[in-house]
PDB file of C-alpha atoms in Angstrom:
ATOM      1  CA  MET M   6     102.519 104.613 122.917  1.00  0.00           C
ATOM      2  CA  THR M   7     101.986 103.772 126.022  1.00  0.00           C
ATOM      3  CA  GLU M   8      99.122 100.417 126.531  1.00  0.00           C
ATOM      4  CA  LYS M   9      97.007 103.093 128.384  1.00  0.00           C
ATOM      5  CA  ARG M  10      96.980 105.509 125.027  1.00  0.00           C
ATOM      6  CA  ILE M  11      96.867 102.529 122.968  1.00  0.00           C
ATOM      7  CA  LYS M  12      94.126 101.391 124.340  1.00  0.00           C
ATOM      8  CA  LYS M  13      91.840 105.123 124.620  1.00  0.00           C
ATOM      9  CA  LEU M  14      92.907 105.132 120.320  1.00  0.00           C
ATOM     10  CA  LEU M  15      90.573 101.724 120.240  1.00  0.00           C
ATOM     11  CA  ILE M  16      88.463 102.960 122.375  1.00  0.00           C
ATOM     12  CA  LYS M  17      87.718 106.157 120.140  1.00  0.00           C
ATOM     13  CA  THR M  18      87.359 104.749 116.906  1.00  0.00           C
ATOM     14  CA  LYS M  19      85.332 101.480 118.091  1.00  0.00           C
ATOM     15  CA  ARG M  20      82.808 104.427 119.378  1.00  0.00           C
ATOM     16  CA  GLN M  21      82.815 106.616 116.158  1.00  0.00           C
ATOM     17  CA  VAL M  22      81.788 103.453 114.293  1.00  0.00           C
ATOM     18  CA  PHE M  23      79.178 101.604 115.717  1.00  0.00           C
ATOM     19  CA  SER M  24      77.624 104.854 117.328  1.00  0.00           C
ATOM     20  CA  GLU M  25      77.833 107.679 114.901  1.00  0.00           C
ATOM     21  CA  ILE M  26      77.853 105.586 111.956  1.00  0.00           C
ATOM     22  CA  PRO M  27      73.688 104.892 111.986  1.00  0.00           C
ATOM     23  CA  GLY M  28      72.917 101.026 111.694  1.00  0.00           C
ATOM     24  CA  ASN M  29      74.743  98.546 109.672  1.00  0.00           C
ATOM     25  CA  ASN M  30      75.749 100.441 106.733  1.00  0.00           C
ATOM     26  CA  PRO M  31      76.931  98.690 103.572  1.00  0.00           C
ATOM     27  CA  SER M  32      77.825 101.517 101.762  1.00  0.00           C
ATOM     28  CA  LEU M  33      79.977 102.359 103.608  1.00  0.00           C
ATOM     29  CA  PHE M  34      82.722 100.288 101.178  1.00  0.00           C
ATOM     30  CA  LYS M  35      81.098 100.073  98.320  1.00  0.00           C
ATOM     31  CA  GLY M  36      82.847  97.889  96.124  1.00  0.00           C
ATOM     32  CA  GLU M  37      82.288  96.552  92.295  1.00  0.00           C
ATOM     33  CA  GLY M  38      80.058  93.866  91.934  1.00  0.00           C
ATOM     34  CA  PHE M  39      81.440  90.684  91.432  1.00  0.00           C
ATOM     35  CA  ASP M  40      79.342  88.439  90.045  1.00  0.00           C
ATOM     36  CA  PHE M  41      78.660  88.825  86.247  1.00  0.00           C
ATOM     37  CA  VAL M  42      74.567  89.049  85.485  1.00  0.00           C
ATOM     38  CA  GLU M  43      73.922  90.580  81.761  1.00  0.00           C
ATOM     39  CA  LEU M  44      75.180  93.693  78.678  1.00  0.00           C
ATOM     40  CA  ARG M  45      73.207  96.363  78.452  1.00  0.00           C
ATOM     41  CA  GLU M  46      72.912  99.932  76.412  1.00  0.00           C
ATOM     42  CA  TYR M  47      74.732 102.234  78.454  1.00  0.00           C
ATOM     43  CA  GLN M  48      72.583 104.916  80.154  1.00  0.00           C
ATOM     44  CA  PRO M  49      73.326 108.794  81.063  1.00  0.00           C
ATOM     45  CA  GLY M  50      75.057 108.080  84.482  1.00  0.00           C
ATOM     46  CA  ASP M  51      76.674 105.028  84.582  1.00  0.00           C
ATOM     47  CA  ASP M  52      80.210 104.371  85.479  1.00  0.00           C
ATOM     48  CA  VAL M  53      82.152 104.314  82.261  1.00  0.00           C
ATOM     49  CA  LYS M  54      84.743 102.444  83.599  1.00  0.00           C
ATOM     50  CA  LYS M  55      81.910  99.798  83.639  1.00  0.00           C
ATOM     51  CA  ILE M  56      81.846 100.010  79.208  1.00  0.00           C
ATOM     52  CA  ASP M  57      82.617  96.916  78.038  1.00  0.00           C
ATOM     53  CA  TRP M  58      84.632  98.210  74.894  1.00  0.00           C
ATOM     54  CA  LEU M  59      84.751  95.101  72.850  1.00  0.00           C
ATOM     55  CA  ILE M  60      81.530  94.480  73.168  1.00  0.00           C
ATOM     56  CA  THR M  61      80.845  98.014  71.891  1.00  0.00           C
ATOM     57  CA  ALA M  62      83.223  98.571  69.066  1.00  0.00           C
ATOM     58  CA  LYS M  63      81.628  95.215  67.261  1.00  0.00           C
ATOM     59  CA  LEU M  64      77.240  96.829  68.185  1.00  0.00           C
ATOM     60  CA  GLN M  65      78.883 101.184  67.728  1.00  0.00           C
ATOM     61  CA  LYS M  66      76.786 101.417  70.340  1.00  0.00           C
ATOM     62  CA  PRO M  67      78.650 102.228  74.209  1.00  0.00           C
ATOM     63  CA  PHE M  68      77.519  98.876  76.105  1.00  0.00           C
ATOM     64  CA  VAL M  69      77.919  98.624  80.047  1.00  0.00           C
ATOM     65  CA  LYS M  70      77.859  95.506  82.474  1.00  0.00           C
ATOM     66  CA  LEU M  71      75.890  94.644  85.126  1.00  0.00           C
ATOM     67  CA  TYR M  72      77.271  92.969  87.900  1.00  0.00           C
ATOM     68  CA  ARG M  73      74.991  91.515  90.968  1.00  0.00           C
ATOM     69  CA  GLU M  74      76.952  92.628  94.257  1.00  0.00           C
ATOM     70  CA  GLU M  75      77.768  90.427  96.498  1.00  0.00           C
ATOM     71  CA  ARG M  76      76.324  90.789 100.244  1.00  0.00           C
ATOM     72  CA  GLU M  77      79.463  89.892 101.846  1.00  0.00           C
ATOM     73  CA  LEU M  78      83.163  92.122 101.021  1.00  0.00           C
ATOM     74  CA  ASN M  79      86.214  91.463 102.026  1.00  0.00           C
ATOM     75  CA  VAL M  80      88.570  94.201 103.547  1.00  0.00           C
ATOM     76  CA  VAL M  81      91.832  94.349 103.485  1.00  0.00           C
ATOM     77  CA  VAL M  82      94.015  97.302 105.656  1.00  0.00           C
ATOM     78  CA  ALA M  83      97.396  97.688 104.097  1.00  0.00           C
ATOM     79  CA  VAL M  84      99.934  99.387 105.757  1.00  0.00           C
ATOM     80  CA  MET M  85     103.330 100.454 104.475  1.00  0.00           C
ATOM     81  CA  LEU M  86     105.667 100.921 107.835  1.00  0.00           C
ATOM     82  CA  ASN M  87     108.107 102.456 106.398  1.00  0.00           C
ATOM     83  CA  GLY M  88     110.615 104.798 108.076  1.00  0.00           C
ATOM     84  CA  SER M  89     109.674 107.999 107.149  1.00  0.00           C
ATOM     85  CA  MET M  90     106.107 106.896 109.225  1.00  0.00           C
ATOM     86  CA  PHE M  91     107.887 107.492 112.003  1.00  0.00           C
ATOM     87  CA  PHE M  92     107.670 111.472 111.551  1.00  0.00           C
ATOM     88  CA  GLY M  93     105.053 113.902 112.762  1.00  0.00           C
ATOM     89  CA  THR M  94     105.078 117.768 114.575  1.00  0.00           C
ATOM     90  CA  LYS M  95     101.343 116.601 115.932  1.00  0.00           C
ATOM     91  CA  ARG M  96     101.095 113.002 115.866  1.00  0.00           C
ATOM     92  CA  PHE M  97     103.433 110.611 114.683  1.00  0.00           C
ATOM     93  CA  LYS M  98     102.395 109.307 110.953  1.00  0.00           C
ATOM     94  CA  GLN M  99     102.683 105.553 112.680  1.00  0.00           C
ATOM     95  CA  GLU M 100     100.204 106.868 114.906  1.00  0.00           C
ATOM     96  CA  VAL M 101      97.748 108.294 112.825  1.00  0.00           C
ATOM     97  CA  ALA M 102      97.937 105.169 110.287  1.00  0.00           C
ATOM     98  CA  ALA M 103      96.931 102.663 113.593  1.00  0.00           C
ATOM     99  CA  GLU M 104      94.182 105.043 114.257  1.00  0.00           C
ATOM    100  CA  VAL M 105      92.879 104.797 110.612  1.00  0.00           C
ATOM    101  CA  ALA M 106      92.926 100.727 109.967  1.00  0.00           C
ATOM    102  CA  SER M 107      91.196 101.208 113.496  1.00  0.00           C
ATOM    103  CA  LEU M 108      88.781 102.213 112.085  1.00  0.00           C
ATOM    104  CA  LEU M 109      88.237 100.785 108.507  1.00  0.00           C
ATOM    105  CA  GLY M 110      88.049  97.306 110.256  1.00  0.00           C
ATOM    106  CA  PHE M 111      85.805  98.003 112.563  1.00  0.00           C
ATOM    107  CA  ALA M 112      83.619  99.079 110.078  1.00  0.00           C
ATOM    108  CA  ALA M 113      84.034  96.053 107.921  1.00  0.00           C
ATOM    109  CA  ILE M 114      83.427  93.675 111.065  1.00  0.00           C
ATOM    110  CA  LYS M 115      79.855  95.842 112.312  1.00  0.00           C
ATOM    111  CA  ASN M 116      78.932  95.137 107.975  1.00  0.00           C
ATOM    112  CA  GLN M 117      79.574  91.721 108.770  1.00  0.00           C
ATOM    113  CA  ASP M 118      82.567  91.996 106.300  1.00  0.00           C
ATOM    114  CA  ASN M 119      85.527  89.838 105.613  1.00  0.00           C
ATOM    115  CA  PHE M 120      87.978  91.981 107.844  1.00  0.00           C
ATOM    116  CA  SER M 121      92.110  91.058 107.186  1.00  0.00           C
ATOM    117  CA  TYR M 122      95.475  92.986 107.307  1.00  0.00           C
ATOM    118  CA  LEU M 123      98.871  92.910 106.017  1.00  0.00           C
ATOM    119  CA  LEU M 124     101.842  94.992 108.019  1.00  0.00           C
ATOM    120  CA  PHE M 125     104.389  95.404 105.885  1.00  0.00           C
ATOM    121  CA  ALA M 126     107.438  97.662 104.438  1.00  0.00           C
ATOM    122  CA  ASP M 127     111.099  95.955 103.024  1.00  0.00           C
ATOM    123  CA  LYS M 128     108.797  92.458 103.496  1.00  0.00           C
ATOM    124  CA  GLU M 129     105.811  91.529 105.580  1.00  0.00           C
ATOM    125  CA  TYR M 130     106.212  91.863 109.365  1.00  0.00           C
ATOM    126  CA  GLY M 131     102.265  91.206 109.791  1.00  0.00           C
ATOM    127  CA  SER M 132      99.272  89.381 108.415  1.00  0.00           C
ATOM    128  CA  ILE M 133      96.438  88.368 109.762  1.00  0.00           C
ATOM    129  CA  ARG M 134      93.509  85.500 107.919  1.00  0.00           C
ATOM    130  CA  PRO M 135      89.502  86.795 106.903  1.00  0.00           C
ATOM    131  CA  THR M 136      88.245  87.141 109.838  1.00  0.00           C
ATOM    132  CA  LYS M 137      85.093  88.705 111.762  1.00  0.00           C
ATOM    133  CA  ASN M 138      86.594  88.873 115.235  1.00  0.00           C
ATOM    134  CA  MET M 139      86.542  91.947 116.442  1.00  0.00           C
ATOM    135  CA  GLN M 140      89.717  91.535 118.041  1.00  0.00           C
ATOM    136  CA  ALA M 141      91.473  91.459 115.280  1.00  0.00           C
ATOM    137  CA  VAL M 142      91.682  95.305 114.953  1.00  0.00           C
ATOM    138  CA  TRP M 143      92.850  94.859 118.068  1.00  0.00           C
ATOM    139  CA  GLN M 144      95.809  92.887 117.555  1.00  0.00           C
ATOM    140  CA  MET M 145      96.363  94.803 114.888  1.00  0.00           C
ATOM    141  CA  ALA M 146      96.630  98.275 116.110  1.00  0.00           C
ATOM    142  CA  LYS M 147      98.800  97.095 118.855  1.00  0.00           C
ATOM    143  CA  GLN M 148     101.231  95.519 115.910  1.00  0.00           C
ATOM    144  CA  ILE M 149     101.124  99.420 114.032  1.00  0.00           C
ATOM    145  CA  VAL M 150     101.854 101.334 117.335  1.00  0.00           C
ATOM    146  CA  ARG M 151     104.560  98.976 118.572  1.00  0.00           C
ATOM    147  CA  PHE M 152     106.207  98.611 115.315  1.00  0.00           C
ATOM    148  CA  GLN M 153     109.905  99.881 115.330  1.00  0.00           C
ATOM    149  CA  PRO M 154     109.705 101.405 111.223  1.00  0.00           C
ATOM    150  CA  LEU M 155     113.719 103.513 111.292  1.00  0.00           C
ATOM    151  CA  GLY M 156     115.664 101.776 109.435  1.00  0.00           C
ATOM    152  CA  LYS M 157     113.368 100.139 107.381  1.00  0.00           C
ATOM    153  CA  VAL M 158     112.070 100.987 103.359  1.00  0.00           C
ATOM    154  CA  ALA M 159     109.136 100.229 101.444  1.00  0.00           C
ATOM    155  CA  ASN M 160     109.242  97.632  99.102  1.00  0.00           C
ATOM    156  CA  PHE M 161     105.974  98.804  97.490  1.00  0.00           C
ATOM    157  CA  ALA M 162     106.666  96.125  94.617  1.00  0.00           C
ATOM    158  CA  ALA M 163     106.596  93.187  96.945  1.00  0.00           C
ATOM    159  CA  LEU M 164     103.542  94.553  98.581  1.00  0.00           C
ATOM    160  CA  SER M 165     101.552  94.675  95.323  1.00  0.00           C
ATOM    161  CA  ALA M 166     103.047  91.027  94.407  1.00  0.00           C
ATOM    162  CA  ARG M 167     101.768  89.869  97.803  1.00  0.00           C
ATOM    163  CA  LEU M 168      98.725  91.091  97.736  1.00  0.00           C
ATOM    164  CA  PHE M 169      97.207  90.311  93.962  1.00  0.00           C
ATOM    165  CA  LYS M 170      98.184  86.514  94.923  1.00  0.00           C
ATOM    166  CA  ILE M 171      94.917  87.141  97.354  1.00  0.00           C
ATOM    167  CA  ARG M 172      92.003  85.236  95.434  1.00  0.00           C
ATOM    168  CA  ARG M 173      88.888  86.820  95.399  1.00  0.00           C
ATOM    169  CA  LYS M 174      88.351  90.225  94.826  1.00  0.00           C
ATOM    170  CA  SER M 175      88.715  92.554  97.862  1.00  0.00           C
ATOM    171  CA  ILE M 176      88.375  95.937  98.218  1.00  0.00           C
ATOM    172  CA  ILE M 177      92.316  96.732  99.700  1.00  0.00           C
ATOM    173  CA  PHE M 178      93.287 100.117 101.861  1.00  0.00           C
ATOM    174  CA  ILE M 179      96.830 101.320 101.214  1.00  0.00           C
ATOM    175  CA  ILE M 180      97.500 103.373 103.981  1.00  0.00           C
ATOM    176  CA  SER M 181     101.143 105.070 103.448  1.00  0.00           C
ATOM    177  CA  ASP M 182     102.946 108.012 103.472  1.00  0.00           C
ATOM    178  CA  PHE M 183     103.566 107.697  99.835  1.00  0.00           C
ATOM    179  CA  LEU M 184     106.794 108.988  99.543  1.00  0.00           C
ATOM    180  CA  GLU M 185     108.327 106.418  97.914  1.00  0.00           C
ATOM    181  CA  PRO M 186     108.389 105.430  93.831  1.00  0.00           C
ATOM    182  CA  PHE M 187     104.975 103.183  93.704  1.00  0.00           C
ATOM    183  CA  ASP M 188     103.303 101.456  91.346  1.00  0.00           C
ATOM    184  CA  LEU M 189      99.318 100.248  91.626  1.00  0.00           C
ATOM    185  CA  LYS M 190      98.153 100.073  88.628  1.00  0.00           C
ATOM    186  CA  VAL M 191      98.214  95.826  87.852  1.00  0.00           C
ATOM    187  CA  LEU M 192      97.125  95.657  91.512  1.00  0.00           C
ATOM    188  CA  ALA M 193      93.788  97.981  90.924  1.00  0.00           C
ATOM    189  CA  LYS M 194      92.767  95.829  87.552  1.00  0.00           C
ATOM    190  CA  LYS M 195      91.954  92.790  89.951  1.00  0.00           C
ATOM    191  CA  HIS M 196      91.216  94.390  93.266  1.00  0.00           C
ATOM    192  CA  GLU M 197      89.619  97.773  93.933  1.00  0.00           C
ATOM    193  CA  VAL M 198      92.104  99.732  95.450  1.00  0.00           C
ATOM    194  CA  VAL M 199      91.941 102.718  97.923  1.00  0.00           C
ATOM    195  CA  ALA M 200      95.230 105.171  99.001  1.00  0.00           C
ATOM    196  CA  ILE M 201      94.809 106.322 102.170  1.00  0.00           C
ATOM    197  CA  VAL M 202      97.892 109.069 102.502  1.00  0.00           C
ATOM    198  CA  VAL M 203      98.896 109.383 105.697  1.00  0.00           C
ATOM    199  CA  ARG M 204     101.495 113.087 105.845  1.00  0.00           C
ATOM    200  CA  ASP M 205     102.345 115.834 108.310  1.00  0.00           C
ATOM    201  CA  ARG M 206     102.094 118.717 107.190  1.00  0.00           C
ATOM    202  CA  PHE M 207     105.686 120.202 108.253  1.00  0.00           C
ATOM    203  CA  GLU M 208     106.694 117.334 104.829  1.00  0.00           C
ATOM    204  CA  GLU M 209     104.566 119.315 102.070  1.00  0.00           C
ATOM    205  CA  LYS M 210     105.783 122.969 103.951  1.00  0.00           C
ATOM    206  CA  PRO M 211     108.587 123.166 106.366  1.00  0.00           C
ATOM    207  CA  GLU M 212     109.216 125.949 108.226  1.00  0.00           C
ATOM    208  CA  SER M 213     112.556 127.539 107.976  1.00  0.00           C
ATOM    209  CA  ILE M 214     114.477 126.742 110.658  1.00  0.00           C
ATOM    210  CA  GLY M 215     118.344 127.022 110.167  1.00  0.00           C
ATOM    211  CA  PHE M 216     120.663 124.286 110.184  1.00  0.00           C
ATOM    212  CA  MET M 217     119.628 121.334 111.262  1.00  0.00           C
ATOM    213  CA  HIS M 218     120.654 117.463 112.401  1.00  0.00           C
ATOM    214  CA  LEU M 219     119.185 114.887 110.507  1.00  0.00           C
ATOM    215  CA  ILE M 220     118.725 111.279 110.329  1.00  0.00           C
ATOM    216  CA  ASP M 221     117.411 109.618 106.685  1.00  0.00           C
ATOM    217  CA  PRO M 222     114.446 106.869 108.903  1.00  0.00           C
ATOM    218  CA  GLU M 223     114.944 104.218 106.091  1.00  0.00           C
ATOM    219  CA  THR M 224     118.720 104.565 106.234  1.00  0.00           C
ATOM    220  CA  LYS M 225     119.827 105.743 109.054  1.00  0.00           C
ATOM    221  CA  LYS M 226     122.666 108.208 107.664  1.00  0.00           C
ATOM    222  CA  SER M 227     122.958 111.549 109.198  1.00  0.00           C
ATOM    223  CA  MET M 228     123.961 115.240 107.639  1.00  0.00           C
ATOM    224  CA  MET M 229     123.258 118.288 108.271  1.00  0.00           C
ATOM    225  CA  VAL M 230     121.703 120.283 106.235  1.00  0.00           C
ATOM    226  CA  ASP M 231     120.437 124.140 105.998  1.00  0.00           C
ATOM    227  CA  PHE M 232     117.243 123.782 105.871  1.00  0.00           C
ATOM    228  CA  GLU M 233     116.383 128.102 104.888  1.00  0.00           C
ATOM    229  CA  GLY M 234     115.496 129.952 101.823  1.00  0.00           C
ATOM    230  CA  LEU M 235     116.505 128.134  98.441  1.00  0.00           C
ATOM    231  CA  THR M 236     116.858 124.515 100.064  1.00  0.00           C
ATOM    232  CA  ILE M 237     113.404 124.598 100.989  1.00  0.00           C
ATOM    233  CA  LYS M 238     111.592 126.338  97.732  1.00  0.00           C
ATOM    234  CA  ASN M 239     113.637 123.634  95.902  1.00  0.00           C
ATOM    235  CA  TYR M 240     112.201 120.759  99.141  1.00  0.00           C
ATOM    236  CA  VAL M 241     108.737 122.236  98.275  1.00  0.00           C
ATOM    237  CA  LYS M 242     109.174 122.079  94.033  1.00  0.00           C
ATOM    238  CA  GLU M 243     110.642 117.925  94.549  1.00  0.00           C
ATOM    239  CA  ILE M 244     106.898 117.326  97.333  1.00  0.00           C
ATOM    240  CA  LYS M 245     104.253 119.217  94.648  1.00  0.00           C
ATOM    241  CA  LYS M 246     106.767 116.555  91.897  1.00  0.00           C
ATOM    242  CA  LEU M 247     106.202 113.999  93.630  1.00  0.00           C
ATOM    243  CA  ASP M 248     102.116 114.747  94.482  1.00  0.00           C
ATOM    244  CA  HIS M 249     100.993 115.075  91.246  1.00  0.00           C
ATOM    245  CA  LYS M 250     102.695 112.328  89.563  1.00  0.00           C
ATOM    246  CA  MET M 251     101.325 111.016  93.050  1.00  0.00           C
ATOM    247  CA  TYR M 252      97.307 112.172  92.133  1.00  0.00           C
ATOM    248  CA  THR M 253      97.613 111.731  88.860  1.00  0.00           C
ATOM    249  CA  HIS M 254      98.657 107.136  89.050  1.00  0.00           C
ATOM    250  CA  PHE M 255      95.475 107.402  90.909  1.00  0.00           C
ATOM    251  CA  LYS M 256      93.237 108.908  88.999  1.00  0.00           C
ATOM    252  CA  LYS M 257      94.762 106.937  86.038  1.00  0.00           C
ATOM    253  CA  SER M 258      94.621 103.365  87.609  1.00  0.00           C
ATOM    254  CA  GLY M 259      91.114 104.389  89.128  1.00  0.00           C
ATOM    255  CA  ILE M 260      91.728 104.400  92.276  1.00  0.00           C
ATOM    256  CA  ARG M 261      90.229 106.047  95.245  1.00  0.00           C
ATOM    257  CA  PHE M 262      91.533 107.969  97.630  1.00  0.00           C
ATOM    258  CA  THR M 263      92.624 110.936 100.861  1.00  0.00           C
ATOM    259  CA  LYS M 264      95.429 111.940 102.589  1.00  0.00           C
ATOM    260  CA  ILE M 265      94.951 112.898 105.983  1.00  0.00           C
ATOM    261  CA  TYR M 266      97.226 114.969 107.555  1.00  0.00           C
ATOM    262  CA  THR M 267      98.599 114.818 111.458  1.00  0.00           C
ATOM    263  CA  ASP M 268      96.568 117.284 112.897  1.00  0.00           C
ATOM    264  CA  GLU M 269      92.811 116.037 111.092  1.00  0.00           C
ATOM    265  CA  GLU M 270      90.670 113.506 112.294  1.00  0.00           C
ATOM    266  CA  PRO M 271      90.398 110.450 110.460  1.00  0.00           C
ATOM    267  CA  PHE M 272      87.060 109.565 110.845  1.00  0.00           C
ATOM    268  CA  ILE M 273      85.786 112.719 109.146  1.00  0.00           C
ATOM    269  CA  LYS M 274      88.474 112.258 106.016  1.00  0.00           C
ATOM    270  CA  LEU M 275      86.855 108.383 105.676  1.00  0.00           C
ATOM    271  CA  LEU M 276      83.594 109.637 105.846  1.00  0.00           C
ATOM    272  CA  LYS M 277      84.032 112.252 102.946  1.00  0.00           C
ATOM    273  CA  LEU M 278      85.913 109.556 100.880  1.00  0.00           C
ATOM    274  CA  PHE M 279      82.916 107.600 101.394  1.00  0.00           C
ATOM    275  CA  GLY M 280      80.344 110.410 101.027  1.00  0.00           C
ATOM    276  CA  GLN M 281      78.308 109.758 103.942  1.00  0.00           C
ATOM    277  CA  ARG M 282      78.737 113.830 104.323  1.00  0.00           C
TER     278      ARG M 282
END
């Protein structure tokens, strides 16, 4: 990706956040309240995740914990840049991830929240301490698009362990294609986790293209594959099984999520995720 395209991407995302979202909008990143205030009896419409089950069991009535939400949030953008992110029929997933991360970064800074990022694959490749400096977003985007993901595997266990070490409760956005095994359950108990799934439609609904020489983007091993009938059918079946497991994990862990394809507009999908449109 050329410097000109990187600059164009950053100008676009900055304009969308600062011009198309009216005013300071703290509800864009609506995190859990961090300071405990009191217990009160459950009322219709309360979030069931805030029920204190121990008190409920003792008093035989449902009670919820009330919190005072901090004005200043801690927003962390974590991008998984393993080999499979170097793919796309419309745009590379890696480029879409850079756009999504930039939108989140600019939104955090516009809301005067603390912003930090973490670039990961088999290990950590880049990060910055919490800041409100807009240059951090530019730095992050450039690092993402210039990164060489080929030959790198996704290590979600190491990423989760690294993010778990963040002391202050944070809103953590994890951007990945989530095609590799992962477990965010423990991390989601400490922090509020939001998953942004970046995919190309061809990955989920491939066309019949006959014999093709493929290279595994993580191991760099090459192979000849007959991408026809039964092969495609079995592949699609496995992808659906993988996604069902992924969605189930997100829902059980209380993780908000959205899927953004390489031919979609990330800004619109993020607004929908946060209930802005």
